[in-house]
Amino acid sequence: MQCYGNLVDYLSCGILLAGLGHLVLHRTAQASYGRHMAASPSGRTMPARLAWFLQEMPALVVPLLLLQFSHDSSAVGRLLVLKTFCLHYFQRTFVYSLLTRGRPLPVGVVAAAGFFCLLNGFLQSHYLLHCAHFDDEWAQPPFFCFASGLLLFYVGMAINIHSDCILRNLRRPKELVYRIPTGGLFEYVSGANYLGEIVEWLGYAMATWSLPTLSFAVFSLFFIGPRAYYHHRFYKEKFKEYPKSRKALIPFVF
């Protein structure tokens, strides 16, 4: 398949603008999600496990489909990065979704998230399979950025999975109460799970140093970064004993 460079640029810029738009739109109030959703939300909802499975799945399926039509066996670096991207969404689709104990999600939110995952899955896989040109030099000096980026990705993924496990174990099955998370990076920030995912995508962008991957990393920061801030505010308002030294997203800073 040929590289559709203009489409890649348009989608990358679109993702950047979407992230910026979300940041501006929710600069004073969090989106209707999880603990910030009304007790009796208007509109239809679906169980959290089904919702997470459906909305995350396109970002895994689309790259896997495009991989079936790629026969460039020499593209070791590009394939490694793409499979790393797929690993994240495999975990979110088949592990996180089956274990989550969250609230039901509005159907509209699930549809919007699924559409984004579809577009982003296509953008990342098409770029890496048909447009990226870093593969011939990936073992040269730029290899430092490549290797460091992948290492950063896996560190972030470990933080994200471990933090999700801590949050999940705060609840018994079918329980929807909120408790103060402790352990891991939750000793330093309220949004340890979000910090882990942001670190993942920063490492992903660092490994390729390209507009499509950078746009997704920036989108992730703008999209889930505010969640950490509002979760932090929620904890401080709900629990008088909440640790005063704990920050929202960045240890010791913010």
PDB file of C-alpha atoms in Angstrom:
ATOM      1  CA  MET A   1       0.000   0.000   0.000  1.00  0.00           C
ATOM      2  CA  GLN A   2       1.282   3.465  -0.803  1.00  0.00           C
ATOM      3  CA  CYS A   3       1.794   6.134   1.816  1.00  0.00           C
ATOM      4  CA  TYR A   4      -1.016   8.681   1.993  1.00  0.00           C
ATOM      5  CA  GLY A   5       1.147  11.452   3.409  1.00  0.00           C
ATOM      6  CA  ASN A   6      -1.448  14.207   3.239  1.00  0.00           C
ATOM      7  CA  LEU A   7      -3.992  12.058   5.052  1.00  0.00           C
ATOM      8  CA  VAL A   8      -1.432  11.245   7.749  1.00  0.00           C
ATOM      9  CA  ASP A   9      -0.715  14.954   8.251  1.00  0.00           C
ATOM     10  CA  TYR A  10      -4.419  15.881   8.349  1.00  0.00           C
ATOM     11  CA  LEU A  11      -5.275  13.158  10.856  1.00  0.00           C
ATOM     12  CA  SER A  12      -2.262  14.042  13.025  1.00  0.00           C
ATOM     13  CA  CYS A  13      -3.240  17.715  13.113  1.00  0.00           C
ATOM     14  CA  GLY A  14      -6.845  16.715  13.764  1.00  0.00           C
ATOM     15  CA  ILE A  15      -5.801  14.676  16.798  1.00  0.00           C
ATOM     16  CA  LEU A  16      -3.721  17.573  18.120  1.00  0.00           C
ATOM     17  CA  LEU A  17      -6.656  19.971  17.713  1.00  0.00           C
ATOM     18  CA  ALA A  18      -9.040  17.481  19.328  1.00  0.00           C
ATOM     19  CA  GLY A  19      -6.757  17.220  22.356  1.00  0.00           C
ATOM     20  CA  LEU A  20      -6.422  20.991  22.600  1.00  0.00           C
ATOM     21  CA  GLY A  21     -10.180  21.396  22.220  1.00  0.00           C
ATOM     22  CA  HIS A  22     -10.827  18.927  25.024  1.00  0.00           C
ATOM     23  CA  LEU A  23      -8.340  20.727  27.271  1.00  0.00           C
ATOM     24  CA  VAL A  24     -10.021  24.089  26.675  1.00  0.00           C
ATOM     25  CA  LEU A  25     -13.549  22.718  26.936  1.00  0.00           C
ATOM     26  CA  HIS A  26     -12.862  21.036  30.273  1.00  0.00           C
ATOM     27  CA  ARG A  27     -10.570  23.640  31.807  1.00  0.00           C
ATOM     28  CA  THR A  28     -13.124  24.338  34.574  1.00  0.00           C
ATOM     29  CA  ALA A  29     -15.074  21.091  34.827  1.00  0.00           C
ATOM     30  CA  GLN A  30     -14.376  17.421  34.211  1.00  0.00           C
ATOM     31  CA  ALA A  31     -16.137  15.473  31.507  1.00  0.00           C
ATOM     32  CA  SER A  32     -19.093  13.300  32.532  1.00  0.00           C
ATOM     33  CA  TYR A  33     -17.077  10.175  33.274  1.00  0.00           C
ATOM     34  CA  GLY A  34     -16.848   7.711  36.150  1.00  0.00           C
ATOM     35  CA  ARG A  35     -17.096   9.437  39.531  1.00  0.00           C
ATOM     36  CA  HIS A  36     -17.850  12.754  37.794  1.00  0.00           C
ATOM     37  CA  MET A  37     -20.971  11.376  36.118  1.00  0.00           C
ATOM     38  CA  ALA A  38     -24.433  12.072  37.498  1.00  0.00           C
ATOM     39  CA  ALA A  39     -25.854   9.411  39.817  1.00  0.00           C
ATOM     40  CA  SER A  40     -28.656   8.779  37.317  1.00  0.00           C
ATOM     41  CA  PRO A  41     -27.180   9.740  33.934  1.00  0.00           C
ATOM     42  CA  SER A  42     -29.579  10.683  31.185  1.00  0.00           C
ATOM     43  CA  GLY A  43     -29.447   8.530  28.085  1.00  0.00           C
ATOM     44  CA  ARG A  44     -28.507   4.916  27.613  1.00  0.00           C
ATOM     45  CA  THR A  45     -25.517   3.313  29.283  1.00  0.00           C
ATOM     46  CA  MET A  46     -23.790  -0.030  28.942  1.00  0.00           C
ATOM     47  CA  PRO A  47     -21.859  -2.167  31.438  1.00  0.00           C
ATOM     48  CA  ALA A  48     -18.296  -0.992  31.968  1.00  0.00           C
ATOM     49  CA  ARG A  49     -16.700  -4.258  30.840  1.00  0.00           C
ATOM     50  CA  LEU A  50     -18.565  -4.338  27.552  1.00  0.00           C
ATOM     51  CA  ALA A  51     -18.015  -0.601  27.025  1.00  0.00           C
ATOM     52  CA  TRP A  52     -14.250  -0.776  27.491  1.00  0.00           C
ATOM     53  CA  PHE A  53     -14.004  -3.837  25.260  1.00  0.00           C
ATOM     54  CA  LEU A  54     -15.929  -2.224  22.416  1.00  0.00           C
ATOM     55  CA  GLN A  55     -14.248   1.168  22.554  1.00  0.00           C
ATOM     56  CA  GLU A  56     -10.669  -0.099  22.797  1.00  0.00           C
ATOM     57  CA  MET A  57     -10.941  -2.953  20.295  1.00  0.00           C
ATOM     58  CA  PRO A  58     -10.708  -0.878  17.057  1.00  0.00           C
ATOM     59  CA  ALA A  59      -7.231   0.359  17.988  1.00  0.00           C
ATOM     60  CA  LEU A  60      -6.099  -3.274  18.097  1.00  0.00           C
ATOM     61  CA  VAL A  61      -8.061  -4.735  15.192  1.00  0.00           C
ATOM     62  CA  VAL A  62      -7.158  -2.091  12.589  1.00  0.00           C
ATOM     63  CA  PRO A  63      -3.353  -2.433  12.994  1.00  0.00           C
ATOM     64  CA  LEU A  64      -3.617  -6.228  12.974  1.00  0.00           C
ATOM     65  CA  LEU A  65      -5.615  -6.107   9.741  1.00  0.00           C
ATOM     66  CA  LEU A  66      -3.107  -3.770   8.084  1.00  0.00           C
ATOM     67  CA  LEU A  67      -0.270  -5.997   9.250  1.00  0.00           C
ATOM     68  CA  GLN A  68      -1.769  -8.844   7.218  1.00  0.00           C
ATOM     69  CA  PHE A  69      -1.246  -6.829   4.038  1.00  0.00           C
ATOM     70  CA  SER A  70       2.305  -5.766   4.856  1.00  0.00           C
ATOM     71  CA  HIS A  71       5.067  -7.963   3.455  1.00  0.00           C
ATOM     72  CA  ASP A  72       8.100  -5.794   4.227  1.00  0.00           C
ATOM     73  CA  SER A  73      10.084  -8.215   6.380  1.00  0.00           C
ATOM     74  CA  SER A  74      13.009  -5.776   6.645  1.00  0.00           C
ATOM     75  CA  ALA A  75      10.991  -3.189   8.590  1.00  0.00           C
ATOM     76  CA  VAL A  76      12.107  -4.540  11.960  1.00  0.00           C
ATOM     77  CA  GLY A  77      12.065  -1.227  13.812  1.00  0.00           C
ATOM     78  CA  ARG A  78       8.702  -0.115  12.505  1.00  0.00           C
ATOM     79  CA  LEU A  79       7.078  -3.477  13.206  1.00  0.00           C
ATOM     80  CA  LEU A  80       8.480  -3.522  16.725  1.00  0.00           C
ATOM     81  CA  VAL A  81       6.986  -0.111  17.480  1.00  0.00           C
ATOM     82  CA  LEU A  82       3.616  -1.055  15.966  1.00  0.00           C
ATOM     83  CA  LYS A  83       3.465  -4.313  17.903  1.00  0.00           C
ATOM     84  CA  THR A  84       4.253  -2.321  21.035  1.00  0.00           C
ATOM     85  CA  PHE A  85       1.261  -0.099  20.245  1.00  0.00           C
ATOM     86  CA  CYS A  86      -0.865  -3.237  19.753  1.00  0.00           C
ATOM     87  CA  LEU A  87       0.344  -4.658  23.072  1.00  0.00           C
ATOM     88  CA  HIS A  88      -1.141  -1.717  24.934  1.00  0.00           C
ATOM     89  CA  TYR A  89      -4.510  -2.152  23.263  1.00  0.00           C
ATOM     90  CA  PHE A  90      -4.461  -5.913  23.670  1.00  0.00           C
ATOM     91  CA  GLN A  91      -4.098  -5.355  27.397  1.00  0.00           C
ATOM     92  CA  ARG A  92      -6.865  -2.746  27.430  1.00  0.00           C
ATOM     93  CA  THR A  93      -9.230  -4.817  25.280  1.00  0.00           C
ATOM     94  CA  PHE A  94      -8.807  -8.286  26.742  1.00  0.00           C
ATOM     95  CA  VAL A  95      -7.431  -7.736  30.258  1.00  0.00           C
ATOM     96  CA  TYR A  96      -8.468  -4.346  31.610  1.00  0.00           C
ATOM     97  CA  SER A  97     -11.986  -4.560  30.184  1.00  0.00           C
ATOM     98  CA  LEU A  98     -12.605  -7.976  31.741  1.00  0.00           C
ATOM     99  CA  LEU A  99     -11.301  -6.954  35.167  1.00  0.00           C
ATOM    100  CA  THR A 100     -12.688  -3.438  35.521  1.00  0.00           C
ATOM    101  CA  ARG A 101     -15.274  -2.733  38.202  1.00  0.00           C
ATOM    102  CA  GLY A 102     -16.230   0.737  37.026  1.00  0.00           C
ATOM    103  CA  ARG A 103     -19.595   2.383  36.524  1.00  0.00           C
ATOM    104  CA  PRO A 104     -21.650   1.871  33.355  1.00  0.00           C
ATOM    105  CA  LEU A 105     -20.612   4.234  30.560  1.00  0.00           C
ATOM    106  CA  PRO A 106     -22.915   6.330  28.355  1.00  0.00           C
ATOM    107  CA  VAL A 107     -23.338   4.830  24.889  1.00  0.00           C
ATOM    108  CA  GLY A 108     -22.399   8.159  23.304  1.00  0.00           C
ATOM    109  CA  VAL A 109     -19.080   8.232  25.170  1.00  0.00           C
ATOM    110  CA  VAL A 110     -18.324   4.662  24.102  1.00  0.00           C
ATOM    111  CA  ALA A 111     -19.155   5.449  20.462  1.00  0.00           C
ATOM    112  CA  ALA A 112     -16.934   8.555  20.463  1.00  0.00           C
ATOM    113  CA  ALA A 113     -14.043   6.684  22.082  1.00  0.00           C
ATOM    114  CA  GLY A 114     -14.404   3.789  19.660  1.00  0.00           C
ATOM    115  CA  PHE A 115     -14.391   6.160  16.682  1.00  0.00           C
ATOM    116  CA  PHE A 116     -11.234   7.836  17.949  1.00  0.00           C
ATOM    117  CA  CYS A 117      -9.537   4.470  18.481  1.00  0.00           C
ATOM    118  CA  LEU A 118     -10.509   3.483  14.937  1.00  0.00           C
ATOM    119  CA  LEU A 119      -8.987   6.627  13.404  1.00  0.00           C
ATOM    120  CA  ASN A 120      -5.909   6.575  15.598  1.00  0.00           C
ATOM    121  CA  GLY A 121      -5.350   2.854  15.038  1.00  0.00           C
ATOM    122  CA  PHE A 122      -5.394   3.485  11.296  1.00  0.00           C
ATOM    123  CA  LEU A 123      -3.134   6.547  11.556  1.00  0.00           C
ATOM    124  CA  GLN A 124      -0.467   4.878  13.684  1.00  0.00           C
ATOM    125  CA  SER A 125      -0.403   1.604  11.735  1.00  0.00           C
ATOM    126  CA  HIS A 126      -0.545   3.184   8.276  1.00  0.00           C
ATOM    127  CA  TYR A 127       2.233   5.607   9.153  1.00  0.00           C
ATOM    128  CA  LEU A 128       4.515   2.949  10.636  1.00  0.00           C
ATOM    129  CA  LEU A 129       3.874   0.368   7.921  1.00  0.00           C
ATOM    130  CA  HIS A 130       3.825   2.570   4.821  1.00  0.00           C
ATOM    131  CA  CYS A 131       5.278   6.000   5.562  1.00  0.00           C
ATOM    132  CA  ALA A 132       8.026   5.804   8.217  1.00  0.00           C
ATOM    133  CA  HIS A 133      11.604   5.845   6.927  1.00  0.00           C
ATOM    134  CA  PHE A 134      13.622   5.531  10.116  1.00  0.00           C
ATOM    135  CA  ASP A 135      14.079   1.780   9.789  1.00  0.00           C
ATOM    136  CA  ASP A 136      17.317   1.819   7.756  1.00  0.00           C
ATOM    137  CA  GLU A 137      19.096   3.884  10.415  1.00  0.00           C
ATOM    138  CA  TRP A 138      17.464   2.500  13.532  1.00  0.00           C
ATOM    139  CA  ALA A 139      20.681   0.723  14.608  1.00  0.00           C
ATOM    140  CA  GLN A 140      22.776   3.901  14.172  1.00  0.00           C
ATOM    141  CA  PRO A 141      23.062   6.800  16.681  1.00  0.00           C
ATOM    142  CA  PRO A 142      19.256   7.464  16.601  1.00  0.00           C
ATOM    143  CA  PHE A 143      18.978   3.997  18.154  1.00  0.00           C
ATOM    144  CA  PHE A 144      19.411   5.714  21.529  1.00  0.00           C
ATOM    145  CA  CYS A 145      16.080   7.532  21.094  1.00  0.00           C
ATOM    146  CA  PHE A 146      14.473   4.369  19.733  1.00  0.00           C
ATOM    147  CA  ALA A 147      15.623   2.145  22.607  1.00  0.00           C
ATOM    148  CA  SER A 148      15.041   4.795  25.279  1.00  0.00           C
ATOM    149  CA  GLY A 149      11.564   5.453  23.941  1.00  0.00           C
ATOM    150  CA  LEU A 150      10.583   1.795  24.026  1.00  0.00           C
ATOM    151  CA  LEU A 151      12.030   1.436  27.522  1.00  0.00           C
ATOM    152  CA  LEU A 152      10.036   4.467  28.644  1.00  0.00           C
ATOM    153  CA  PHE A 153       6.909   2.953  27.067  1.00  0.00           C
ATOM    154  CA  TYR A 154       7.260  -0.292  29.010  1.00  0.00           C
ATOM    155  CA  VAL A 155       8.002   1.532  32.261  1.00  0.00           C
ATOM    156  CA  GLY A 156       4.846   3.582  31.741  1.00  0.00           C
ATOM    157  CA  MET A 157       2.824   0.491  30.902  1.00  0.00           C
ATOM    158  CA  ALA A 158       4.017  -1.225  34.085  1.00  0.00           C
ATOM    159  CA  ILE A 159       3.030   1.838  36.128  1.00  0.00           C
ATOM    160  CA  ASN A 160      -0.365   1.978  34.422  1.00  0.00           C
ATOM    161  CA  ILE A 161      -1.168  -1.716  34.961  1.00  0.00           C
ATOM    162  CA  HIS A 162       0.065  -1.721  38.559  1.00  0.00           C
ATOM    163  CA  SER A 163      -1.921   1.428  39.372  1.00  0.00           C
ATOM    164  CA  ASP A 164      -5.080   0.009  37.785  1.00  0.00           C
ATOM    165  CA  CYS A 165      -4.634  -3.096  39.914  1.00  0.00           C
ATOM    166  CA  ILE A 166      -4.407  -0.963  43.074  1.00  0.00           C
ATOM    167  CA  LEU A 167      -7.571   0.931  42.147  1.00  0.00           C
ATOM    168  CA  ARG A 168      -9.439  -2.256  41.269  1.00  0.00           C
ATOM    169  CA  ASN A 169      -8.570  -3.881  44.586  1.00  0.00           C
ATOM    170  CA  LEU A 170     -10.034  -0.955  46.505  1.00  0.00           C
ATOM    171  CA  ARG A 171     -13.464  -2.338  45.629  1.00  0.00           C
ATOM    172  CA  ARG A 172     -15.218  -5.596  46.195  1.00  0.00           C
ATOM    173  CA  PRO A 173     -17.160  -7.065  43.248  1.00  0.00           C
ATOM    174  CA  LYS A 174     -20.224  -4.948  42.369  1.00  0.00           C
ATOM    175  CA  GLU A 175     -19.137  -2.277  44.843  1.00  0.00           C
ATOM    176  CA  LEU A 176     -19.009   1.351  43.657  1.00  0.00           C
ATOM    177  CA  VAL A 177     -17.559   3.143  46.688  1.00  0.00           C
ATOM    178  CA  TYR A 178     -14.403   5.272  46.575  1.00  0.00           C
ATOM    179  CA  ARG A 179     -11.448   4.881  48.903  1.00  0.00           C
ATOM    180  CA  ILE A 180      -8.029   6.495  49.111  1.00  0.00           C
ATOM    181  CA  PRO A 181      -5.551   4.559  46.936  1.00  0.00           C
ATOM    182  CA  THR A 182      -2.185   3.729  48.500  1.00  0.00           C
ATOM    183  CA  GLY A 183       0.954   2.023  47.280  1.00  0.00           C
ATOM    184  CA  GLY A 184       3.085   2.444  44.179  1.00  0.00           C
ATOM    185  CA  LEU A 185       3.072   5.928  42.680  1.00  0.00           C
ATOM    186  CA  PHE A 186      -0.211   6.653  44.445  1.00  0.00           C
ATOM    187  CA  GLU A 187       1.990   7.606  47.392  1.00  0.00           C
ATOM    188  CA  TYR A 188       3.051  10.622  45.320  1.00  0.00           C
ATOM    189  CA  VAL A 189       0.205  11.438  42.904  1.00  0.00           C
ATOM    190  CA  SER A 190      -3.548  10.959  42.722  1.00  0.00           C
ATOM    191  CA  GLY A 191      -3.469  10.009  39.037  1.00  0.00           C
ATOM    192  CA  ALA A 192      -0.766   7.336  39.017  1.00  0.00           C
ATOM    193  CA  ASN A 193      -2.637   5.301  36.407  1.00  0.00           C
ATOM    194  CA  TYR A 194      -2.908   8.359  34.147  1.00  0.00           C
ATOM    195  CA  LEU A 195       0.738   9.240  34.678  1.00  0.00           C
ATOM    196  CA  GLY A 196       1.690   5.735  33.575  1.00  0.00           C
ATOM    197  CA  GLU A 197      -0.319   5.984  30.354  1.00  0.00           C
ATOM    198  CA  ILE A 198       1.052   9.433  29.539  1.00  0.00           C
ATOM    199  CA  VAL A 199       4.600   8.116  30.038  1.00  0.00           C
ATOM    200  CA  GLU A 200       3.764   5.220  27.712  1.00  0.00           C
ATOM    201  CA  TRP A 201       2.824   7.454  24.818  1.00  0.00           C
ATOM    202  CA  LEU A 202       5.670   9.895  25.393  1.00  0.00           C
ATOM    203  CA  GLY A 203       8.025   6.925  25.068  1.00  0.00           C
ATOM    204  CA  TYR A 204       6.164   5.778  21.972  1.00  0.00           C
ATOM    205  CA  ALA A 205       6.605   9.207  20.386  1.00  0.00           C
ATOM    206  CA  MET A 206      10.260   9.319  21.394  1.00  0.00           C
ATOM    207  CA  ALA A 207      10.926   5.964  19.707  1.00  0.00           C
ATOM    208  CA  THR A 208       9.770   7.229  16.301  1.00  0.00           C
ATOM    209  CA  TRP A 209      10.103  11.029  16.576  1.00  0.00           C
ATOM    210  CA  SER A 210       7.288  11.682  14.133  1.00  0.00           C
ATOM    211  CA  LEU A 211       4.185  13.866  13.881  1.00  0.00           C
ATOM    212  CA  PRO A 212       1.599  11.027  14.117  1.00  0.00           C
ATOM    213  CA  THR A 213       3.099   9.537  17.264  1.00  0.00           C
ATOM    214  CA  LEU A 214       3.777  12.942  18.825  1.00  0.00           C
ATOM    215  CA  SER A 215       0.205  14.048  18.114  1.00  0.00           C
ATOM    216  CA  PHE A 216      -1.139  11.017  19.974  1.00  0.00           C
ATOM    217  CA  ALA A 217       1.205  11.601  22.922  1.00  0.00           C
ATOM    218  CA  VAL A 218       0.103  15.237  23.180  1.00  0.00           C
ATOM    219  CA  PHE A 219      -3.553  14.234  22.813  1.00  0.00           C
ATOM    220  CA  SER A 220      -3.147  11.741  25.671  1.00  0.00           C
ATOM    221  CA  LEU A 221      -1.591  14.416  27.880  1.00  0.00           C
ATOM    222  CA  PHE A 222      -4.374  16.899  27.111  1.00  0.00           C
ATOM    223  CA  PHE A 223      -7.141  14.300  27.380  1.00  0.00           C
ATOM    224  CA  ILE A 224      -6.305  12.336  30.505  1.00  0.00           C
ATOM    225  CA  GLY A 225      -4.070  14.855  32.270  1.00  0.00           C
ATOM    226  CA  PRO A 226      -7.109  16.919  33.397  1.00  0.00           C
ATOM    227  CA  ARG A 227      -8.697  13.744  34.770  1.00  0.00           C
ATOM    228  CA  ALA A 228      -5.817  13.440  37.219  1.00  0.00           C
ATOM    229  CA  TYR A 229      -6.376  17.040  38.345  1.00  0.00           C
ATOM    230  CA  TYR A 230     -10.107  16.566  38.891  1.00  0.00           C
ATOM    231  CA  HIS A 231      -9.611  13.210  40.605  1.00  0.00           C
ATOM    232  CA  HIS A 232      -7.104  14.894  42.902  1.00  0.00           C
ATOM    233  CA  ARG A 233      -9.624  17.611  43.743  1.00  0.00           C
ATOM    234  CA  PHE A 234     -12.316  14.966  44.302  1.00  0.00           C
ATOM    235  CA  TYR A 235     -10.132  13.073  46.788  1.00  0.00           C
ATOM    236  CA  LYS A 236      -9.241  16.230  48.717  1.00  0.00           C
ATOM    237  CA  GLU A 237     -12.892  17.293  48.958  1.00  0.00           C
ATOM    238  CA  LYS A 238     -14.199  13.850  49.911  1.00  0.00           C
ATOM    239  CA  PHE A 239     -11.501  12.741  52.362  1.00  0.00           C
ATOM    240  CA  LYS A 240     -10.323  15.136  55.057  1.00  0.00           C
ATOM    241  CA  GLU A 241      -7.423  12.801  55.827  1.00  0.00           C
ATOM    242  CA  TYR A 242      -6.164  12.806  52.221  1.00  0.00           C
ATOM    243  CA  PRO A 243      -2.329  13.191  52.196  1.00  0.00           C
ATOM    244  CA  LYS A 244      -1.487  16.873  51.741  1.00  0.00           C
ATOM    245  CA  SER A 245       1.884  16.098  50.162  1.00  0.00           C
ATOM    246  CA  ARG A 246       0.321  14.120  47.323  1.00  0.00           C
ATOM    247  CA  LYS A 247       0.206  15.886  43.937  1.00  0.00           C
ATOM    248  CA  ALA A 248      -2.247  15.420  41.063  1.00  0.00           C
ATOM    249  CA  LEU A 249      -0.110  14.064  38.230  1.00  0.00           C
ATOM    250  CA  ILE A 250       3.616  14.841  38.492  1.00  0.00           C
ATOM    251  CA  PRO A 251       5.366  13.798  41.724  1.00  0.00           C
ATOM    252  CA  PHE A 252       6.517  16.778  43.860  1.00  0.00           C
ATOM    253  CA  VAL A 253       5.486  19.241  41.127  1.00  0.00           C
ATOM    254  CA  PHE A 254       1.793  19.248  40.129  1.00  0.00           C
TER     255      PHE A 254
END
